[in-house]
mmCIF file of C-alpha atoms in Angstrom:
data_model
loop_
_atom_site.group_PDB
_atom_site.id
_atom_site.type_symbol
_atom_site.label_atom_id
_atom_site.label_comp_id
_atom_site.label_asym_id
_atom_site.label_seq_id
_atom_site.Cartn_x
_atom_site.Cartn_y
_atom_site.Cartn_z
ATOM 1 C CA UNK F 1142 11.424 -89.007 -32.618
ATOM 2 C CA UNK F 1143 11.371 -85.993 -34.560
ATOM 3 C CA UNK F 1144 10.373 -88.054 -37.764
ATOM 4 C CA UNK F 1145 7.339 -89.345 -36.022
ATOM 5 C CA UNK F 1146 5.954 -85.921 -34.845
ATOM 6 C CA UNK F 1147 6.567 -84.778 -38.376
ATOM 7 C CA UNK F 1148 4.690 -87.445 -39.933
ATOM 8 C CA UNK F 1149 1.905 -86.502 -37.652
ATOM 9 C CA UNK F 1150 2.214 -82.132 -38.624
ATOM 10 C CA UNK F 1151 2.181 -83.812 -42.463
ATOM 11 C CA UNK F 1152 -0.591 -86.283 -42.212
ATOM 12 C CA UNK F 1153 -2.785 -82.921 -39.969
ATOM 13 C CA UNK F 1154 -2.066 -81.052 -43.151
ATOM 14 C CA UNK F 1155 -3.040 -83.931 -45.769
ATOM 15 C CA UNK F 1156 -6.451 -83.833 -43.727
ATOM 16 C CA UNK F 1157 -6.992 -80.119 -44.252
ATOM 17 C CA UNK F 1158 -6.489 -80.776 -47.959
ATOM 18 C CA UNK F 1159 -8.542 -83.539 -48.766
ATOM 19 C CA UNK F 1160 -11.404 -82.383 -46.320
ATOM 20 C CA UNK F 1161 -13.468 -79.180 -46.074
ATOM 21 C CA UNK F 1162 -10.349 -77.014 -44.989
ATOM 22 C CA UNK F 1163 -8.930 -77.089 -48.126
ATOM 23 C CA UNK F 1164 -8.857 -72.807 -48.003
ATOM 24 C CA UNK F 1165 -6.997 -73.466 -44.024
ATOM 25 C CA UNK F 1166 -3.969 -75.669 -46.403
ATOM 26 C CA UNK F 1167 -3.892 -72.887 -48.797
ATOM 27 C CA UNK F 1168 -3.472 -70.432 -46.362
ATOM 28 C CA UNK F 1169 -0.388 -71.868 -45.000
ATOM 29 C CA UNK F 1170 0.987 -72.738 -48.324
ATOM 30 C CA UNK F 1171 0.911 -68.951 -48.762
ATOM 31 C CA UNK F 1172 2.445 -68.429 -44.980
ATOM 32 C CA UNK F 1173 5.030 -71.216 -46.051
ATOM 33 C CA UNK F 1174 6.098 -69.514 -48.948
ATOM 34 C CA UNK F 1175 6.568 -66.217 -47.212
ATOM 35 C CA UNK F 1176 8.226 -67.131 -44.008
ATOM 36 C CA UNK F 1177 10.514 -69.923 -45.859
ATOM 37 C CA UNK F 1178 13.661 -68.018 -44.761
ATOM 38 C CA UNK F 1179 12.937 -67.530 -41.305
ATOM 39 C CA UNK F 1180 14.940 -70.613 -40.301
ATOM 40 C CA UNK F 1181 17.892 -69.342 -41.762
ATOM 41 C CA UNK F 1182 17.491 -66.003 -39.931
ATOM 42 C CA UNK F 1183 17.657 -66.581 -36.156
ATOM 43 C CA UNK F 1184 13.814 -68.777 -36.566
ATOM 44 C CA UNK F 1185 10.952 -67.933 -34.249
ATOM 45 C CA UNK F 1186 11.495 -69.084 -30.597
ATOM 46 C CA UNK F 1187 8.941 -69.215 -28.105
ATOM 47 C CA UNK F 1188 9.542 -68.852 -24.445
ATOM 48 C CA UNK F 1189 6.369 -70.024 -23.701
ATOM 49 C CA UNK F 1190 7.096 -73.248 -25.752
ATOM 50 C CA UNK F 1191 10.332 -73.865 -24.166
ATOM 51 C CA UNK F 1192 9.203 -73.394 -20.740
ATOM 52 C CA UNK F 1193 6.322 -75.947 -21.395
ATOM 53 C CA UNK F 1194 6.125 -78.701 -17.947
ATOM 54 C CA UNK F 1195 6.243 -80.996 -19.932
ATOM 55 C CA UNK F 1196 10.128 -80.610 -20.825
ATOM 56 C CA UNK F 1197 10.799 -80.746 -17.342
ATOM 57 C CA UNK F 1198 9.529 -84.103 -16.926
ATOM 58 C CA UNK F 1199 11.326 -85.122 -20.503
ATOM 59 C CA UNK F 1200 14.904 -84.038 -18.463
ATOM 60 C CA UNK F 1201 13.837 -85.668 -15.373
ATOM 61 C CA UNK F 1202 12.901 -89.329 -17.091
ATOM 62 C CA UNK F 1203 16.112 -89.969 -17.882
ATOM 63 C CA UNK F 1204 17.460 -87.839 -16.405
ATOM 64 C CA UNK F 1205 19.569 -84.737 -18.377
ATOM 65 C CA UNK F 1206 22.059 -83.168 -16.426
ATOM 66 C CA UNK F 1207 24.637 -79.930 -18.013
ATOM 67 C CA UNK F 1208 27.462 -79.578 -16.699
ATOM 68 C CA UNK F 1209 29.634 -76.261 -16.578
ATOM 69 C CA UNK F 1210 33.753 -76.371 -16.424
ATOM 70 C CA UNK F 1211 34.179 -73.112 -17.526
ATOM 71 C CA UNK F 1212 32.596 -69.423 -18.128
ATOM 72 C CA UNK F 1213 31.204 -68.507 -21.676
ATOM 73 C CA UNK F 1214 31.414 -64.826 -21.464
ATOM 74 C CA UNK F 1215 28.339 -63.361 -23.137
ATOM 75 C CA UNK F 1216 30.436 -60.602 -25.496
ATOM 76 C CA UNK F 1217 31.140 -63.126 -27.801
ATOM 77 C CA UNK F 1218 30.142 -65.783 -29.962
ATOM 78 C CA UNK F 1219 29.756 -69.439 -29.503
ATOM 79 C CA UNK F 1220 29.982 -72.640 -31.768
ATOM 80 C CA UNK F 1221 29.395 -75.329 -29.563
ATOM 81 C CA UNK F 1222 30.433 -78.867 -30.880
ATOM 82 C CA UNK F 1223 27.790 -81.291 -29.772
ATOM 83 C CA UNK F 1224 29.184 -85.211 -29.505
ATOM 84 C CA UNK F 1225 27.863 -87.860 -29.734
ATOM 85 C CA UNK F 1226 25.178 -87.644 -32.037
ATOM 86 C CA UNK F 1227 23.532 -91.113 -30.693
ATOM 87 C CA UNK F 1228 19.668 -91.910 -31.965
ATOM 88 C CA UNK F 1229 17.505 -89.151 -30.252
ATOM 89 C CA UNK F 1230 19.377 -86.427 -29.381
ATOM 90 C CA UNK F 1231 18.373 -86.364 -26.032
ATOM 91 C CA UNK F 1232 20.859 -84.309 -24.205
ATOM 92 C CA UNK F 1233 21.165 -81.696 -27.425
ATOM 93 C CA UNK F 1234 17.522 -81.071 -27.546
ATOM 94 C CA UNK F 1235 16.767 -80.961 -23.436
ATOM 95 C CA UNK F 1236 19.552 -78.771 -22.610
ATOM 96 C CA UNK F 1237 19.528 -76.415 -25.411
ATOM 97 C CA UNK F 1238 15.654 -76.245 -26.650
ATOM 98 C CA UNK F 1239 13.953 -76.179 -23.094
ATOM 99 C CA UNK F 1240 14.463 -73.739 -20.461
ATOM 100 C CA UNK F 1241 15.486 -72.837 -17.799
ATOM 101 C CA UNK F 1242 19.078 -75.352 -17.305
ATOM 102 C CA UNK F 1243 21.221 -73.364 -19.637
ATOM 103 C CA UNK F 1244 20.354 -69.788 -19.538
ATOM 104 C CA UNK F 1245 20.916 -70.385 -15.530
ATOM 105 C CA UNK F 1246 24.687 -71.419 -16.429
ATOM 106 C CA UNK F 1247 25.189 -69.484 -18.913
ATOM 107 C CA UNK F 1248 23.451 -66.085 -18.618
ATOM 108 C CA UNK F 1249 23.868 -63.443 -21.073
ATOM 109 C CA UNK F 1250 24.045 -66.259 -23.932
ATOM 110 C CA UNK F 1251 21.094 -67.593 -26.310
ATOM 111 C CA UNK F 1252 21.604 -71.073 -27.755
ATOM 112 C CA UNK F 1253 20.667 -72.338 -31.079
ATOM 113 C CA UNK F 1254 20.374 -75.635 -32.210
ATOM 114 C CA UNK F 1255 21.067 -76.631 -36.125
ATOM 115 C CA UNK F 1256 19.084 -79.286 -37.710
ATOM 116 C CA UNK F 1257 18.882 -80.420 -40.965
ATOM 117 C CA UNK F 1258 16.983 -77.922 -43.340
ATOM 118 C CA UNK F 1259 15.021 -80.578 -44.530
ATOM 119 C CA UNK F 1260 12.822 -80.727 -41.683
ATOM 120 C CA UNK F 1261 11.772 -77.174 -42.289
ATOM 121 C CA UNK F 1262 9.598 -78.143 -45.216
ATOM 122 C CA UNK F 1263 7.297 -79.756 -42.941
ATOM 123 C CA UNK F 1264 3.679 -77.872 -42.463
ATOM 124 C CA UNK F 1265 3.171 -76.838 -39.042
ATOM 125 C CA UNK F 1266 6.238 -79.214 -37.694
ATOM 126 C CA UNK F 1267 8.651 -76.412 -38.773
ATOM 127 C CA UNK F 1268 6.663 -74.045 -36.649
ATOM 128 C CA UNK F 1269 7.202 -76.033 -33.481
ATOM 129 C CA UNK F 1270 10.591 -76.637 -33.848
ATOM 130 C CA UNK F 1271 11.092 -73.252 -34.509
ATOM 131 C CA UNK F 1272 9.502 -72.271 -31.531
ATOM 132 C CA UNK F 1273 12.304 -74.300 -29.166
ATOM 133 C CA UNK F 1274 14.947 -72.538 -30.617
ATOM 134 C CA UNK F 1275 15.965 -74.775 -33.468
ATOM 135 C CA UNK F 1276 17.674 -73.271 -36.365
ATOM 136 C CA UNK F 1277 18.839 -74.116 -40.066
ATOM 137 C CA UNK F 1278 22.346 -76.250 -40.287
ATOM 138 C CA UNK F 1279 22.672 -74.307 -43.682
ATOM 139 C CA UNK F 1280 25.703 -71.930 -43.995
ATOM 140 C CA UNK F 1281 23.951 -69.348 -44.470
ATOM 141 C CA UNK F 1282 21.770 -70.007 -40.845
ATOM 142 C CA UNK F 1283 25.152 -70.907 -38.703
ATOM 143 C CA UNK F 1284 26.668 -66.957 -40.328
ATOM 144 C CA UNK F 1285 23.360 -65.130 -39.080
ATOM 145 C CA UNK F 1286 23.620 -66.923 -35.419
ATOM 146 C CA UNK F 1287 27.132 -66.226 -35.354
ATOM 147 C CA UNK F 1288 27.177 -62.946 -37.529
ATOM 148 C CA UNK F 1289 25.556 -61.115 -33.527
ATOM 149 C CA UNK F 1290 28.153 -57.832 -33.379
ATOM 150 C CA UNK F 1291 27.093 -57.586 -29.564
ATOM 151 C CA UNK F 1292 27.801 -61.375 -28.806
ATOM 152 C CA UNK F 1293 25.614 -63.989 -26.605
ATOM 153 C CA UNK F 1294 24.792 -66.273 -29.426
ATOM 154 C CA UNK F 1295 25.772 -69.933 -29.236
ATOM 155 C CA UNK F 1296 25.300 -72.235 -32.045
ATOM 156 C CA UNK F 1297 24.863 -75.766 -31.292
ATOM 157 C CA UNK F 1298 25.859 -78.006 -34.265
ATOM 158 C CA UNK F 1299 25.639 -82.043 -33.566
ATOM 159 C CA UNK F 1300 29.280 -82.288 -35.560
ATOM 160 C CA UNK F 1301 28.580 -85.847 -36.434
ATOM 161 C CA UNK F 1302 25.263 -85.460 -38.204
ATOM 162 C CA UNK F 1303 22.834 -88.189 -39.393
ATOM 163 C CA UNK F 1304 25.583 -90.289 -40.400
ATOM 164 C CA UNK F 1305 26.715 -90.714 -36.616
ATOM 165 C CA UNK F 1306 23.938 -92.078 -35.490
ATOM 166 C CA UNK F 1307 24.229 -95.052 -37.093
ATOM 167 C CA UNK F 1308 27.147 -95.765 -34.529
ATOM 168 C CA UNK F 1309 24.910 -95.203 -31.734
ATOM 169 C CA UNK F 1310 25.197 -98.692 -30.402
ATOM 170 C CA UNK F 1311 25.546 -98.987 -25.707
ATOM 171 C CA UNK F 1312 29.163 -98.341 -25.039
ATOM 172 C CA UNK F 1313 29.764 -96.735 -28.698
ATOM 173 C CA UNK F 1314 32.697 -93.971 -28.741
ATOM 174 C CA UNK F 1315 33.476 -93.895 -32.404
ATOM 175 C CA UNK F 1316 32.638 -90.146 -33.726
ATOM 176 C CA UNK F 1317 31.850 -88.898 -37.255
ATOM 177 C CA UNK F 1318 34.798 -86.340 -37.469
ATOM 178 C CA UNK F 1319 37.820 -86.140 -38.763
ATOM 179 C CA UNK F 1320 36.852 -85.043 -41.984
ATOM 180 C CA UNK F 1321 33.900 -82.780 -40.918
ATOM 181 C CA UNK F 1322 35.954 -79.071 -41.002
ATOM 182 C CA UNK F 1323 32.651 -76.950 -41.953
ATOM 183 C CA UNK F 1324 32.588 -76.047 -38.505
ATOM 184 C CA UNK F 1325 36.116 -75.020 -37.991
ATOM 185 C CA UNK F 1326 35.781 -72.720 -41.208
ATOM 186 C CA UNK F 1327 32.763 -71.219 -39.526
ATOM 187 C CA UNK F 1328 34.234 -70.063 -36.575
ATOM 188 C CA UNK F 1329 37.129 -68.667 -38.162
ATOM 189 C CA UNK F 1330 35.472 -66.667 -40.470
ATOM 190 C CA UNK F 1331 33.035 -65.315 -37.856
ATOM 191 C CA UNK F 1332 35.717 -65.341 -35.128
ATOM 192 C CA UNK F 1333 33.109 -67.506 -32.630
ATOM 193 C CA UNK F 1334 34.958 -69.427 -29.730
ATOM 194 C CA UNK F 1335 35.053 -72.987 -30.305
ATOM 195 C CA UNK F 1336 33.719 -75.242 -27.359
ATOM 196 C CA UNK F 1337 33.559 -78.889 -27.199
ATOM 197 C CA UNK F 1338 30.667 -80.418 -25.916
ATOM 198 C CA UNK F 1339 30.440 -84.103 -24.899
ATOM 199 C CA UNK F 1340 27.175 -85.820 -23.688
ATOM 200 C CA UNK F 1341 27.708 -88.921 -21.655
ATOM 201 C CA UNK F 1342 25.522 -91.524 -21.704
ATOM 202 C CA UNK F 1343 23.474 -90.205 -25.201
ATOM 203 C CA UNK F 1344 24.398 -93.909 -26.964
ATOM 204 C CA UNK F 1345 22.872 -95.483 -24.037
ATOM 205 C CA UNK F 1346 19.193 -94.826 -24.974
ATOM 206 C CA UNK F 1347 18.280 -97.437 -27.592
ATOM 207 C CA UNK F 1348 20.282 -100.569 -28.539
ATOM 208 C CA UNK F 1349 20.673 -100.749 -32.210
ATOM 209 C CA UNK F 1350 20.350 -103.501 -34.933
ATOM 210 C CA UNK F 1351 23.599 -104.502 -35.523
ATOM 211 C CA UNK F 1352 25.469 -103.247 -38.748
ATOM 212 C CA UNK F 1353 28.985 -103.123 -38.936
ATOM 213 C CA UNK F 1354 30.590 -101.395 -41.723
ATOM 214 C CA UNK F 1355 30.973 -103.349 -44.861
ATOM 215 C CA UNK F 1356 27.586 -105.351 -43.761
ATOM 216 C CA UNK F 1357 24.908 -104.904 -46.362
ATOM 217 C CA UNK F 1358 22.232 -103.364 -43.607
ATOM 218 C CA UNK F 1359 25.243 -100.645 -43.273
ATOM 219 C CA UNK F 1360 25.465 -100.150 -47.439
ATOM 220 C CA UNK F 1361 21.509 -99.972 -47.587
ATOM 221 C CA UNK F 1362 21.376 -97.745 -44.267
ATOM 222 C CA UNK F 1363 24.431 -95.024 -45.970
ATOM 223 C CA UNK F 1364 22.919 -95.102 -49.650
ATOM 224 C CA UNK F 1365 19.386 -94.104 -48.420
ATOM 225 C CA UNK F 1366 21.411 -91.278 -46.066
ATOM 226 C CA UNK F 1367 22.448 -89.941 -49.312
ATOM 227 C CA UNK F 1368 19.733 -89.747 -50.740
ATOM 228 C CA UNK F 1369 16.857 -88.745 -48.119
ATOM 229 C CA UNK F 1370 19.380 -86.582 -46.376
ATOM 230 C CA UNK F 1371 19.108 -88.268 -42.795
ATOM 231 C CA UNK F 1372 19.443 -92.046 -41.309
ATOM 232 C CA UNK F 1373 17.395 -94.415 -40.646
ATOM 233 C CA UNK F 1374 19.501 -96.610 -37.580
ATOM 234 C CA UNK F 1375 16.865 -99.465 -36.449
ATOM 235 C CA UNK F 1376 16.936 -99.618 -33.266
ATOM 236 C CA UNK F 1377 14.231 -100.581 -30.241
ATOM 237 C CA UNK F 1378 14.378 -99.911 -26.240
ATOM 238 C CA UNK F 1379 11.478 -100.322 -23.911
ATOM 239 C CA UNK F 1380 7.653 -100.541 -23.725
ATOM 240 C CA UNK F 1381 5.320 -98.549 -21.725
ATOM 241 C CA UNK F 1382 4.704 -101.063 -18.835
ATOM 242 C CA UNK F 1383 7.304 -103.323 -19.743
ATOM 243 C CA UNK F 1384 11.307 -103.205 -19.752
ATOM 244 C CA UNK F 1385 12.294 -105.592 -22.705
ATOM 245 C CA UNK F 1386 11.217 -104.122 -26.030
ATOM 246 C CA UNK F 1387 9.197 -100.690 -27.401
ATOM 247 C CA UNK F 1388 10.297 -97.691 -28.864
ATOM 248 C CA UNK F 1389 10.352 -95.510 -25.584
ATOM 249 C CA UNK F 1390 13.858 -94.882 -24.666
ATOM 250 C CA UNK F 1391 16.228 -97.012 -21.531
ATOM 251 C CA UNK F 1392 16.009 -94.497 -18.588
ATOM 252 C CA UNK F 1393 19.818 -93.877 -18.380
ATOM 253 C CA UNK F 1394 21.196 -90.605 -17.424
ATOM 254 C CA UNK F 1395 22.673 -88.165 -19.297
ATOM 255 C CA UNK F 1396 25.225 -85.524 -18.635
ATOM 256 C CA UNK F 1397 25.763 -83.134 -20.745
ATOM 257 C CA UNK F 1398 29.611 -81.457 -20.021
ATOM 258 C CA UNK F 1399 30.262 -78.283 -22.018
ATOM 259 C CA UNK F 1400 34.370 -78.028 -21.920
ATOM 260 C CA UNK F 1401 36.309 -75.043 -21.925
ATOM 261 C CA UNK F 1402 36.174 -72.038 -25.242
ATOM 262 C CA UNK F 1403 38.661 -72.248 -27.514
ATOM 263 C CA UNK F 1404 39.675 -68.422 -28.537
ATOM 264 C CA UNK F 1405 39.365 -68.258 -32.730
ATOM 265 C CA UNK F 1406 40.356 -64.901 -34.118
ATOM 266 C CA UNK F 1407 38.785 -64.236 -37.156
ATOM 267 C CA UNK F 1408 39.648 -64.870 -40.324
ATOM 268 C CA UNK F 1409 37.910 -64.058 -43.265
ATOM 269 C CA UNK F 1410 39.867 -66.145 -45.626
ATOM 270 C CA UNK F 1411 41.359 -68.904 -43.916
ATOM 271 C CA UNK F 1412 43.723 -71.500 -45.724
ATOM 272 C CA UNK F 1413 43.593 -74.948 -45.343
ATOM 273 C CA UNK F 1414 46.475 -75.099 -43.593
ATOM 274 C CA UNK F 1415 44.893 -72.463 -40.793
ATOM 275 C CA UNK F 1416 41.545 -74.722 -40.942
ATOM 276 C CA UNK F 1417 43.066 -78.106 -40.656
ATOM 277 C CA UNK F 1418 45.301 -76.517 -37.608
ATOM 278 C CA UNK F 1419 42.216 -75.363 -35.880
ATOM 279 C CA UNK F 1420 40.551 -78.682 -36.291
ATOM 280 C CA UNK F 1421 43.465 -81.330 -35.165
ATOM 281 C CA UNK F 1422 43.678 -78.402 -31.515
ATOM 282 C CA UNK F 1423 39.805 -79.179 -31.465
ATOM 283 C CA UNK F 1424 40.237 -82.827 -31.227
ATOM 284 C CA UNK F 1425 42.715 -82.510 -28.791
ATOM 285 C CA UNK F 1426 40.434 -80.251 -26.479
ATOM 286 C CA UNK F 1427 37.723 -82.384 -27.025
ATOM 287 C CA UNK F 1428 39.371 -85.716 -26.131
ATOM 288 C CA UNK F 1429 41.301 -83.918 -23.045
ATOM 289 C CA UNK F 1430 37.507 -83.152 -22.076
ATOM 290 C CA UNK F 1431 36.478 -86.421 -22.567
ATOM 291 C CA UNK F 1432 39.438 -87.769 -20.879
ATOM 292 C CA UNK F 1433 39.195 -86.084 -17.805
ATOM 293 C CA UNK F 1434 34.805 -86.645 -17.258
ATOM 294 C CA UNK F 1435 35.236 -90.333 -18.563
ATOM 295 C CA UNK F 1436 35.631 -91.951 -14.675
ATOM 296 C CA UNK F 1437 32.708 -90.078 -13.763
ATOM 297 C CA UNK F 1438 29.891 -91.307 -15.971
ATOM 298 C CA UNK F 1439 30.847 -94.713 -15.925
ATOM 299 C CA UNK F 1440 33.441 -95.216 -18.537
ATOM 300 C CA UNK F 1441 36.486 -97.861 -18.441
ATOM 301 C CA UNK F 1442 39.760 -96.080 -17.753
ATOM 302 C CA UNK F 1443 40.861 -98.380 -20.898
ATOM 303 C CA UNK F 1444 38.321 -96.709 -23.435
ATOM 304 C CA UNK F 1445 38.861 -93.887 -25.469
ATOM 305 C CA UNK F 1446 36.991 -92.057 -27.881
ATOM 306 C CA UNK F 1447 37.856 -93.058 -32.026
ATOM 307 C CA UNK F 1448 37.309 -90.304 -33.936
ATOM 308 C CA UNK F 1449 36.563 -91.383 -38.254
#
């Protein structure tokens, strides 16, 4: 989804080049070159943007529910852990880039969602995204989000990444984690609150090509992830006017179910030892969480989430 809108912000700016708005292209080159921090400093949000009616009816099609077990109180700092990655997004983007569903749960607190920085070298599409409150996934972006002495900052980090997504097959529980600790090291050194966040039903969009690992579409999907810096799952869901094959995702319903904080004290220079401590309690919160929602949304009492 969000490679096809920037195709179309890069192909709007290839048009001002190579026709008489050449001087419009420049312009922005010179904007570009003097804003190109901005996403690593809080971005640009626009209430206006993410109170568009439009987003409304994007939660409603499928529809995108969040769900509260617990009070995030707004004097400190968030890093929310946002699983499963699955092909779009859905629940990450509706929940945290539009208003008004989580600043009516969780008042007093201003989410941020972290994306690759790679999309922020788009013309114009960097502006947008900017605009709903999307962020930088650099280091540098998650410390400035988290860095807020008065608190009420959440950042919203998809744990799994790019390389998830090529799990995100219907029924899919197998999560990108066990060696992904950036986080953990985060939130210690900022002292942010660690909360795990599971979204039901965010696998169920799109059915996926199959690739097991070890197949060769696998090998060729995980080299170009390397190299590009995000996937490229092939997947397919449902036409406009008909149900049994398009690019317009399965209306299934998603429920977003942010758990209960996890208190980090900070530490400026945490060991290994302290990080990989941190990290094995955050599993355990995060399958308890999972655990305990599972019946609700439709998953077997026999499943359980695999964490790689």
């Amino acid at each position: 989804f969000l490679s096809l809108v920037a195709e179309f912000c890069c192909g709007f700016f290839v048009i001002l080049i190579l026709g008489n708005f050449w001087f419009l292209a420049v312009l922005y080159l010179l904007w570009l070159y003097l804003d190109w921090e901005t996403p690593c400093a809080g971005g640009r949000r626009s209430q206006w943007v993410r109170s568009w009616t439009v987003w409304k009816y994007f939660r409603e099609y499928f529809p995108i529910h969040l769900i509260k077990t617990s009070e995030l109180n707004p004097n400190h700092n968030y890093l929310l852990g946002f699983h499963p990655h699955g092909v779009l997004v859905a629940g990450a983007f509706g929940n945290f880039c539009t208003d008004p569903t989580f600043k009516n749960l969780f008042p007093g607190l201003t989410p941020y969602l972290h994306i690759m920085p790679i999309w922020f070298g788009c013309p114009f599409f960097r502006e947008y995204i900017m605009s709903a409150g999307m962020v930088s996934a650099s280091k540098e972006s998650v410390s400035y989000v988290l860095n807020n002495e008065g608190g009420g900052h959440a950042s919203v980090i998809v744990i799994g990444g790019a390389e998830e997504s090529l799990n995100a097959h219907p029924g899919s529980l197998t999560l990108n984690i066990l060696k992904r600790k950036g986080f953990i090291k985060m939130a210690l050194k900022h002292g942010a609150h660690l909360v795990p966040v599971f979204s039901f039903g965010e696998n169920e969009l799109f059915k996926q090509v199959a690739n097991p690992k070890g197949s060769w579409l696998r090998n060729v999907q995980e080299k170009l992830q390397k190299i590009m810096g995000f996937a490229l799952p092939l997947f397919h869901a449902r036409g406009v006017f008909q149900y049994s094959f398009g690019l317009i995702p399965y209306r299934q319903p998603i429920h977003t179910v942010v758990g209960s904080p996890i208190p980090v004290k900070q530490n400026l220079n945490p060991t290994t030892e302290e990080i990989d401590q941190l990290h094995a309690l955050y599993l355990q919160k995060l399958k308890k969480l999972f655990e305990e929602h599972k019946s609700n949304y439709g998953i077997p009492e026999h499943k359980s989430l695999i964490f790689e």
